CSV table of C-alpha atoms and ligand atoms in Angstrom, one decimal:
chain,number,residue,atom,x,y,z
A,368,MET,CA,-3.8,73.9,-138.7
A,369,GLU,CA,0.0,73.4,-138.3
A,370,ILE,CA,-0.3,70.1,-137.6
A,371,GLU,CA,3.8,69.9,-136.9
A,372,LYS,CA,3.3,71.5,-134.0
A,373,ILE,CA,0.1,70.4,-132.3
A,374,ILE,CA,1.1,66.0,-133.0
A,375,LYS,CA,3.9,65.0,-130.7
A,376,GLU,CA,7.5,63.8,-132.5
A,377,GLY,CA,7.8,60.8,-131.4
A,378,VAL,CA,4.4,60.6,-133.8
A,379,LEU,CA,5.7,62.8,-136.5
A,380,GLY,CA,8.7,60.9,-137.0
A,381,GLN,CA,7.7,57.1,-137.0
A,382,LYS,CA,6.4,55.2,-139.9
A,383,ALA,CA,3.3,52.9,-139.8
A,384,TYR,CA,3.8,48.9,-138.8
A,385,PRO,CA,4.6,47.7,-141.8
A,386,ILE,CA,1.8,45.5,-143.2
A,387,GLU,CA,2.0,44.1,-147.1
A,388,SER,CA,-0.9,45.5,-149.2
A,389,ARG,CA,-0.8,42.9,-152.1
A,390,THR,CA,-2.7,40.1,-151.1
A,391,CYS,CA,-2.0,35.9,-151.8
A,392,ARG,CA,-3.1,32.7,-152.9
A,393,ILE,CA,-1.0,31.9,-149.7
A,394,LYS,CA,-0.1,33.8,-146.9
A,395,LEU,CA,2.3,33.0,-144.8
A,396,ASP,CA,3.8,36.7,-143.3
A,397,ALA,CA,1.7,37.2,-140.0
A,398,ASN,CA,2.2,34.1,-137.7
A,399,GLU,CA,-1.7,33.0,-137.5
A,400,ASN,CA,-3.5,29.7,-137.6
A,401,PRO,CA,-3.1,28.5,-141.5
A,402,TYR,CA,-6.5,26.4,-140.3
A,403,PRO,CA,-10.0,27.8,-140.3
A,404,LEU,CA,-12.8,26.8,-136.8
A,405,PRO,CA,-14.3,23.5,-137.4
A,406,PRO,CA,-17.1,23.7,-139.2
A,407,ASP,CA,-19.1,22.4,-136.3
A,408,LEU,CA,-17.8,25.8,-134.1
A,409,LYS,CA,-18.6,27.8,-136.8
A,410,GLU,CA,-21.9,27.3,-137.0
A,411,ARG,CA,-22.3,27.4,-132.9
A,412,LEU,CA,-20.9,30.9,-133.6
A,413,LEU,CA,-23.6,32.0,-136.5
A,414,ARG,CA,-26.3,30.6,-134.1
A,415,LYS,CA,-24.8,32.2,-131.0
A,416,ILE,CA,-24.2,35.4,-132.7
A,417,ASP,CA,-27.6,35.5,-133.5
A,418,SER,CA,-28.4,35.4,-130.1
A,419,LEU,CA,-26.9,38.4,-129.3
A,420,SER,CA,-28.1,42.0,-128.5
A,421,LEU,CA,-26.3,43.9,-131.1
A,422,ASN,CA,-27.5,47.0,-130.2
A,423,ARG,CA,-26.2,46.3,-127.0
A,424,TYR,CA,-22.9,47.8,-125.3
A,425,PRO,CA,-21.1,44.6,-124.7
A,426,SER,CA,-20.0,43.2,-121.1
A,427,ALA,CA,-17.3,46.4,-120.0
A,428,GLY,CA,-14.2,44.3,-119.1
A,429,SER,CA,-15.1,41.0,-121.0
A,430,PRO,CA,-16.0,39.4,-117.3
A,431,GLU,CA,-17.2,35.5,-118.1
A,432,MET,CA,-14.1,34.6,-120.5
A,433,ARG,CA,-11.8,37.0,-117.8
A,434,SER,CA,-13.3,34.4,-115.1
A,435,SER,CA,-12.5,31.2,-117.6
A,436,ILE,CA,-9.2,32.7,-118.2
A,437,ALA,CA,-7.9,32.8,-114.3
A,438,GLY,CA,-9.5,29.3,-113.8
A,439,ASN,CA,-7.7,27.6,-117.1
A,440,LEU,CA,-4.4,29.6,-115.8
A,441,GLY,CA,-5.1,28.8,-111.7
A,442,VAL,CA,-4.4,32.2,-111.1
A,443,SER,CA,-7.4,34.2,-109.6
A,444,ASP,CA,-10.0,37.1,-111.3
A,445,ASP,CA,-8.4,39.9,-110.3
A,446,MET,CA,-4.8,39.2,-112.2
A,447,ILE,CA,-6.1,39.3,-115.3
A,448,LEU,CA,-7.0,41.9,-118.1
A,449,ILE,CA,-8.2,41.1,-121.1
A,450,GLY,CA,-7.1,43.6,-124.6
A,451,ASN,CA,-8.2,43.8,-128.0
A,452,GLY,CA,-5.5,41.4,-129.4
A,453,SER,CA,-2.4,42.2,-126.5
A,454,ASP,CA,-1.3,45.0,-129.0
A,455,GLU,CA,-4.5,46.9,-127.0
A,456,LEU,CA,-2.2,45.4,-123.7
A,457,ILE,CA,0.9,46.6,-124.5
A,458,GLN,CA,-0.5,49.8,-125.8
A,459,ILE,CA,-2.4,50.7,-121.7
A,460,LEU,CA,1.0,49.6,-120.3
A,461,LEU,CA,2.9,52.5,-121.8
A,462,THR,CA,0.0,54.9,-121.0
A,463,ALA,CA,-0.4,53.8,-117.7
A,464,VAL,CA,3.4,54.1,-116.9
A,465,LYS,CA,5.2,58.0,-116.4
A,466,PRO,CA,7.3,58.8,-119.7
A,467,GLU,CA,9.1,61.9,-117.3
A,468,SER,CA,10.6,59.7,-114.8
A,469,SER,CA,10.5,55.8,-115.8
A,470,GLY,CA,14.5,55.8,-117.5
A,471,GLY,CA,13.0,54.7,-120.5
A,472,ILE,CA,10.9,51.1,-122.5
A,473,MET,CA,13.5,48.8,-122.5
A,474,ILE,CA,13.7,46.3,-125.9
A,475,PRO,CA,15.7,44.2,-127.3
A,476,ALA,CA,16.6,44.0,-131.5
A,477,PRO,CA,15.5,42.9,-133.5
A,478,THR,CA,12.0,42.1,-131.4
A,479,PHE,CA,8.5,42.9,-132.3
A,480,ALA,CA,7.9,46.0,-133.4
A,481,MET,CA,4.8,47.0,-131.8
A,482,TYR,CA,7.1,47.7,-128.8
A,483,LYS,CA,8.5,50.4,-130.0
A,484,ILE,CA,5.8,52.4,-131.9
A,485,GLY,CA,3.1,51.9,-128.7
A,486,ALA,CA,6.6,53.1,-126.4
A,487,VAL,CA,6.9,56.2,-128.9
A,488,ASN,CA,3.4,57.4,-129.2
A,489,ALA,CA,3.2,57.3,-125.6
A,490,GLY,CA,5.7,59.4,-125.2
A,491,HIS,CA,8.9,57.4,-123.8
A,492,ASP,CA,12.2,57.0,-124.5
A,493,VAL,CA,13.7,53.5,-125.9
A,494,ILE,CA,16.4,51.7,-125.0
A,495,GLU,CA,17.5,49.2,-127.8
A,496,ILE,CA,19.8,46.4,-127.0
A,497,PRO,CA,21.6,44.8,-130.1
A,498,LEU,CA,20.7,41.0,-129.3
A,499,ASP,CA,23.9,38.8,-129.1
A,500,ASP,CA,24.3,36.6,-132.1
A,501,ARG,CA,22.9,33.6,-131.1
A,502,PHE,CA,19.5,36.2,-130.7
A,503,ASP,CA,20.4,35.9,-126.9
A,504,LEU,CA,20.1,38.6,-124.3
A,505,PRO,CA,23.4,40.6,-123.8
A,506,ILE,CA,22.4,40.1,-120.5
A,507,ASP,CA,25.7,42.4,-118.6
A,508,ASN,CA,24.7,44.9,-121.0
A,509,MET,CA,21.4,45.0,-119.7
A,510,LEU,CA,21.8,44.4,-116.5
A,511,ASP,CA,23.8,47.9,-116.6
A,512,ILE,CA,21.0,49.2,-118.0
A,513,ILE,CA,18.6,48.5,-115.5
A,514,SER,CA,21.3,49.7,-112.9
A,515,GLU,CA,22.0,53.0,-114.5
A,516,LYS,CA,18.7,54.5,-116.5
A,517,SER,CA,16.0,52.4,-114.8
A,518,PRO,CA,14.1,51.3,-117.5
A,519,GLY,CA,10.1,51.5,-116.6
A,520,ILE,CA,8.8,48.4,-118.7
A,521,THR,CA,11.2,46.2,-120.5
A,522,PHE,CA,9.9,44.0,-123.0
A,523,LEU,CA,10.6,40.4,-123.5
A,524,SER,CA,8.6,38.3,-126.3
A,525,TYR,CA,9.4,34.7,-125.2
A,526,PRO,CA,10.0,32.9,-128.1
A,527,ASN,CA,11.7,36.2,-129.6
A,528,ASN,CA,9.5,37.2,-132.5
A,529,PRO,CA,11.6,37.9,-135.0
A,530,SER,CA,14.1,35.6,-134.5
A,531,GLY,CA,12.1,32.6,-133.1
A,532,ASN,CA,14.0,31.6,-129.9
A,533,CYS,CA,13.5,31.7,-126.7
A,534,PHE,CA,15.8,33.6,-124.3
A,535,ASP,CA,17.7,31.8,-122.0
A,536,THR,CA,16.0,31.4,-118.6
A,537,GLU,CA,17.8,32.8,-116.1
A,538,LYS,CA,19.0,35.8,-117.9
A,539,ILE,CA,15.4,36.5,-118.0
A,540,LYS,CA,14.9,35.4,-114.3
A,541,LYS,CA,18.3,37.7,-113.4
A,542,ILE,CA,16.9,40.7,-115.2
A,543,ILE,CA,12.8,40.4,-113.6
A,544,GLU,CA,15.4,40.3,-110.1
A,545,ALA,CA,17.0,43.4,-111.1
A,546,SER,CA,14.3,45.8,-112.0
A,547,ASN,CA,12.2,48.1,-110.4
A,548,GLY,CA,9.9,48.4,-113.3
A,549,ILE,CA,8.0,46.6,-115.0
A,550,VAL,CA,9.1,43.1,-116.6
A,551,VAL,CA,6.7,41.8,-119.4
A,552,VAL,CA,7.2,38.6,-120.7
A,553,ASP,CA,5.2,38.4,-124.1
A,554,GLU,CA,4.3,34.7,-124.7
A,555,ALA,CA,2.0,34.9,-127.7
A,556,TYR,CA,3.4,32.3,-129.4
A,557,PHE,CA,3.5,29.6,-125.3
A,558,ASN,CA,1.5,27.2,-127.4
A,559,PHE,CA,4.5,26.4,-129.9
A,560,SER,CA,7.1,26.9,-127.5
A,561,ARG,CA,5.2,25.1,-124.3
A,562,LYS,CA,7.6,27.6,-121.7
A,563,THR,CA,5.6,29.5,-119.2
A,564,PHE,CA,7.1,32.0,-116.6
A,565,LEU,CA,3.7,31.7,-115.4
A,566,PRO,CA,5.2,30.2,-111.8
A,567,CYS,CA,7.1,33.2,-111.5
A,568,LEU,CA,4.3,35.5,-110.6
A,569,GLU,CA,4.2,34.2,-107.3
A,570,LYS,CA,7.3,35.1,-107.1
A,571,TRP,CA,7.8,38.3,-108.5
A,572,ASP,CA,5.0,41.3,-108.6
A,573,ASN,CA,6.9,43.4,-111.6
A,574,LEU,CA,6.3,40.3,-113.9
A,575,VAL,CA,3.5,40.6,-116.0
A,576,ILE,CA,3.1,38.1,-118.8
A,577,LEU,CA,1.2,38.5,-121.6
A,578,ARG,CA,-0.8,36.0,-123.8
A,579,THR,CA,-2.8,36.2,-127.1
A,580,PHE,CA,-5.6,33.9,-128.7
A,581,SER,CA,-3.8,35.5,-132.7
A,582,LYS,CA,-1.5,33.0,-132.8
A,583,VAL,CA,-4.3,29.7,-132.3
A,584,GLY,CA,-6.5,30.0,-134.6
A,585,LEU,CA,-9.3,33.3,-133.2
A,586,ALA,CA,-6.3,36.4,-135.2
A,587,ALA,CA,-9.4,38.0,-136.7
A,588,LEU,CA,-11.5,38.7,-132.7
A,589,ARG,CA,-8.6,40.4,-131.2
A,590,ILE,CA,-8.1,38.7,-128.2
A,591,GLY,CA,-5.1,39.3,-125.6
A,592,ILE,CA,-4.4,38.4,-122.2
A,593,MET,CA,-2.7,40.0,-120.0
A,594,VAL,CA,-1.5,38.4,-116.2
A,595,GLY,CA,0.0,40.2,-113.3
A,596,ASN,CA,-0.1,41.4,-109.5
A,597,PRO,CA,-3.8,42.7,-109.2
A,598,SER,CA,-2.1,45.9,-107.9
A,599,LEU,CA,-1.6,46.8,-111.3
A,600,ILE,CA,-4.1,45.2,-113.2
A,601,HIS,CA,-6.1,47.4,-110.7
A,602,GLN,CA,-4.4,50.4,-112.3
A,603,LEU,CA,-4.5,49.4,-116.0
A,604,ASP,CA,-8.2,48.5,-116.4
A,605,LYS,CA,-8.6,52.4,-115.5
A,606,VAL,CA,-6.5,52.9,-118.7
A,607,ARG,CA,-8.4,50.0,-120.8
A,608,LEU,CA,-11.6,51.3,-122.5
A,609,PRO,CA,-15.0,50.4,-121.1
A,610,TYR,CA,-16.0,48.5,-124.2
A,611,ASN,CA,-12.5,47.3,-125.6
A,612,LEU,CA,-13.6,43.5,-126.6
A,613,ASN,CA,-16.8,43.9,-128.7
A,614,MET,CA,-19.6,41.7,-128.0
A,615,ILE,CA,-19.1,38.9,-130.7
A,616,SER,CA,-15.2,38.5,-129.5
A,617,GLN,CA,-16.6,37.8,-125.9
A,618,ALA,CA,-19.0,35.4,-127.6
A,619,VAL,CA,-16.9,33.8,-129.6
A,620,GLY,CA,-13.8,33.6,-127.3
A,621,GLN,CA,-15.8,32.1,-124.4
A,622,LEU,CA,-16.9,29.5,-127.2
A,623,PHE,CA,-13.2,29.1,-128.5
A,624,ILE,CA,-12.1,28.7,-124.5
A,625,GLU,CA,-14.5,26.1,-123.7
A,626,ARG,CA,-13.3,23.8,-126.5
A,627,ALA,CA,-9.6,24.8,-126.1
A,628,LYS,CA,-9.0,21.3,-126.1
A,629,GLU,CA,-9.8,20.2,-130.0
A,630,PHE,CA,-7.7,22.9,-131.4
A,631,LEU,CA,-4.2,21.6,-129.0
A,632,PRO,CA,-3.6,18.4,-132.0
A,633,LYS,CA,-3.6,21.2,-134.7
A,634,ILE,CA,-1.2,22.9,-132.8
A,635,ASP,CA,0.6,19.5,-132.8
A,636,HIS,CA,0.8,19.7,-136.5
A,637,ILE,CA,2.3,22.9,-137.2
A,638,ILE,CA,4.8,22.4,-134.2
A,639,ALA,CA,6.1,19.0,-135.9
A,640,GLY,CA,5.2,21.2,-139.3
A,641,ARG,CA,7.8,23.5,-138.2
A,642,ASP,CA,10.6,20.9,-137.9
A,643,ARG,CA,10.1,19.5,-140.8
A,644,LEU,CA,10.4,23.0,-142.6
A,645,LEU,CA,13.1,23.7,-140.8
A,646,ASP,CA,15.0,20.8,-142.1
A,647,LYS,CA,13.9,21.4,-145.4
A,648,LEU,CA,14.6,25.1,-145.6
A,649,LYS,CA,18.8,23.9,-144.1
A,650,ASP,CA,19.3,21.8,-147.2
A,651,ILE,CA,18.4,24.7,-149.6
A,652,GLU,CA,21.4,26.4,-150.5
A,653,GLY,CA,21.6,30.6,-150.4
A,654,ILE,CA,19.5,30.5,-147.6
A,655,ASP,CA,20.4,30.2,-143.6
A,656,PRO,CA,17.3,29.3,-141.4
A,657,TYR,CA,17.2,29.6,-137.6
A,658,PRO,CA,15.8,27.2,-135.4
A,659,SER,CA,12.9,28.5,-133.6
A,660,ASP,CA,10.5,27.9,-130.8
A,661,ALA,CA,7.5,29.6,-133.0
A,662,ASN,CA,4.9,28.9,-135.3
A,663,PHE,CA,7.3,31.0,-138.0
A,664,ILE,CA,11.4,30.5,-139.2
A,665,LEU,CA,13.6,33.2,-139.3
A,666,PHE,CA,15.8,33.2,-142.6
A,667,SER,CA,18.6,34.8,-144.1
A,668,CYS,CA,19.3,34.9,-147.5
A,669,HIS,CA,23.0,34.6,-149.0
A,670,GLY,CA,21.5,36.8,-152.8
A,671,ASP,CA,19.6,39.6,-153.1
A,672,LYS,CA,15.9,38.4,-150.1
A,673,ASN,CA,14.4,41.6,-152.1
A,674,SER,CA,13.9,39.1,-155.5
A,675,VAL,CA,13.3,36.0,-153.5
A,676,TYR,CA,10.4,38.3,-152.2
A,677,GLU,CA,8.9,39.5,-155.1
A,678,GLY,CA,9.7,35.5,-157.3
A,679,LEU,CA,7.5,34.5,-154.0
A,680,ILE,CA,4.9,36.8,-154.2
A,681,ARG,CA,4.7,36.1,-158.4
A,682,LYS,CA,4.3,32.2,-157.0
A,683,GLY,CA,1.4,33.5,-154.8
A,684,ILE,CA,3.1,33.4,-152.0
A,685,LEU,CA,3.3,35.6,-149.0
A,686,ILE,CA,6.1,35.6,-146.3
A,687,LYS,CA,7.2,38.6,-144.2
A,688,ASN,CA,10.3,40.7,-145.2
A,689,PHE,CA,12.3,43.1,-143.1
A,690,PRO,CA,13.7,46.1,-143.6
A,691,SER,CA,17.0,45.9,-146.1
A,692,SER,CA,19.1,48.0,-143.2
A,693,GLY,CA,19.3,47.0,-139.4
A,694,PRO,CA,20.0,43.8,-138.1
A,695,LEU,CA,17.4,41.9,-140.5
A,696,LYS,CA,18.7,43.4,-143.4
A,697,ASP,CA,19.4,39.7,-144.9
A,698,CYS,CA,16.7,38.2,-143.0
A,699,MET,CA,12.6,37.6,-144.3
A,700,ARG,CA,10.3,35.4,-141.7
A,701,VAL,CA,7.9,32.5,-143.0
A,702,THR,CA,4.8,31.3,-141.2
A,703,VAL,CA,4.5,27.7,-140.7
A,704,GLY,CA,1.3,26.4,-142.6
A,705,THR,CA,-0.5,23.6,-143.2
A,706,GLU,CA,1.6,20.6,-144.9
A,707,GLU,CA,0.5,21.2,-148.3
A,708,GLU,CA,1.2,25.8,-147.8
A,709,ASN,CA,5.2,24.2,-146.8
A,710,ARG,CA,5.2,22.2,-149.1
A,711,GLU,CA,4.9,24.2,-152.0
A,712,PHE,CA,6.9,27.4,-150.1
A,713,VAL,CA,9.7,25.1,-150.0
A,714,GLU,CA,9.6,24.7,-153.9
A,715,SER,CA,9.0,27.5,-155.0
A,716,LEU,CA,11.9,28.8,-152.9
A,717,ARG,CA,13.9,26.6,-154.5
A,718,GLU,CA,12.8,28.1,-157.7
A,719,VAL,CA,13.4,32.0,-156.8
A,720,ILE,CA,16.4,31.4,-155.4
A,721,ILE,CA,18.7,29.2,-157.7
A,722,PRO,CA,18.6,31.8,-160.7
A,723,LEU,CA,19.9,34.0,-158.0
A,724,GLY,CA,22.8,31.9,-157.7
A,725,GLU,CA,23.6,31.7,-161.2
B,1660,PLP,C1,4.7,38.4,-129.9
B,1660,PLP,C2,4.2,39.2,-130.4
B,1660,PLP,N1,3.8,39.7,-129.2
B,1660,PLP,C3,2.3,40.3,-129.2
B,1660,PLP,C4,1.5,40.0,-131.0
B,1660,PLP,C5,0.1,41.0,-130.9
B,1660,PLP,O1,-1.1,39.9,-130.9
B,1660,PLP,P1,-2.0,40.0,-131.2
B,1660,PLP,O2,-2.9,39.6,-132.2
B,1660,PLP,O3,-3.0,39.9,-129.8
B,1660,PLP,O4,-2.8,42.0,-130.8
B,1660,PLP,C6,2.4,39.7,-131.7
B,1660,PLP,C7,1.8,39.6,-133.2
B,1660,PLP,O5,2.8,39.3,-134.5
B,1660,PLP,C8,3.5,39.6,-131.4
B,1660,PLP,O6,4.4,38.3,-132.2
């Protein structure tokens, strides 16, 4: 078999999403919540799992979670689609939209890698628009692309991963207003920014909002949420695999929703930790951190960032490195951890940076 003749060119030319295979004592690379579930909740989960009929398929479409989430967000059930992580929901959107008649998928650069990876895999052209020097949207350029090419989907991460900032609200509204295609506002980090476009769903039927449970404490379970107009959700629901969310994720997700309020103090803690971490990073010579509305901080390094990255790994700390070319060539991203993890990270960073400056 000649694989090159069978596999799409886009897939052949693409690199898989890069994930560092080395593990470290302190994990600050993937924007996860550093706190484990409370012990009593873990016990309830174990009892719940014991009661599940694991020989049966799970409920198709996660109806119980769908209803609870709709109730919490104040929308109807038919506006919600539950995915195996928001990654799956991104893939569903890209599978449903016609590559041949849409004018491509518009994304800012840099942004969350899966928009581009998913778009290329689905056979779309990708239009990457470089962000300005404050990592905000170059609105005139984007409006020009919308009128020239009419992108099928525009993805906006809000706050943007990896820069950490929320784009200007008025610019996003202009993009939604001007677009004939779908505009996805990906609110994966909503719990840390507390800014949302949810009320705008009433005004614009091309707006889709994504949320996830991954950043607030359940990354392992892969639970993503899409909120959008019922006619679009109805079409996308046909692309979703029937049993996309396994029975354990549905059961744990439901318990999590019922006890969501208990997690809020930890979120407050992470937000306060982020602000303290930013202040500490500002004091370190040799790096420039960027302000963040999320649970991570992007920073640029004046010296050889790869040595800093490796130095941190040697000290047992894993953060996220980016390719040494392109808009993030000098940058790395650190997730806000527990107070102790943040303290150790800052100390270790100081230690690995000093010899580089000498
Ligand atoms: C902006 C953004 N959207 C979506 C995701 C993926 O979330 P999930 O774990 O729900 O697939 C991430 C994960 O890092 C992200 O940063």
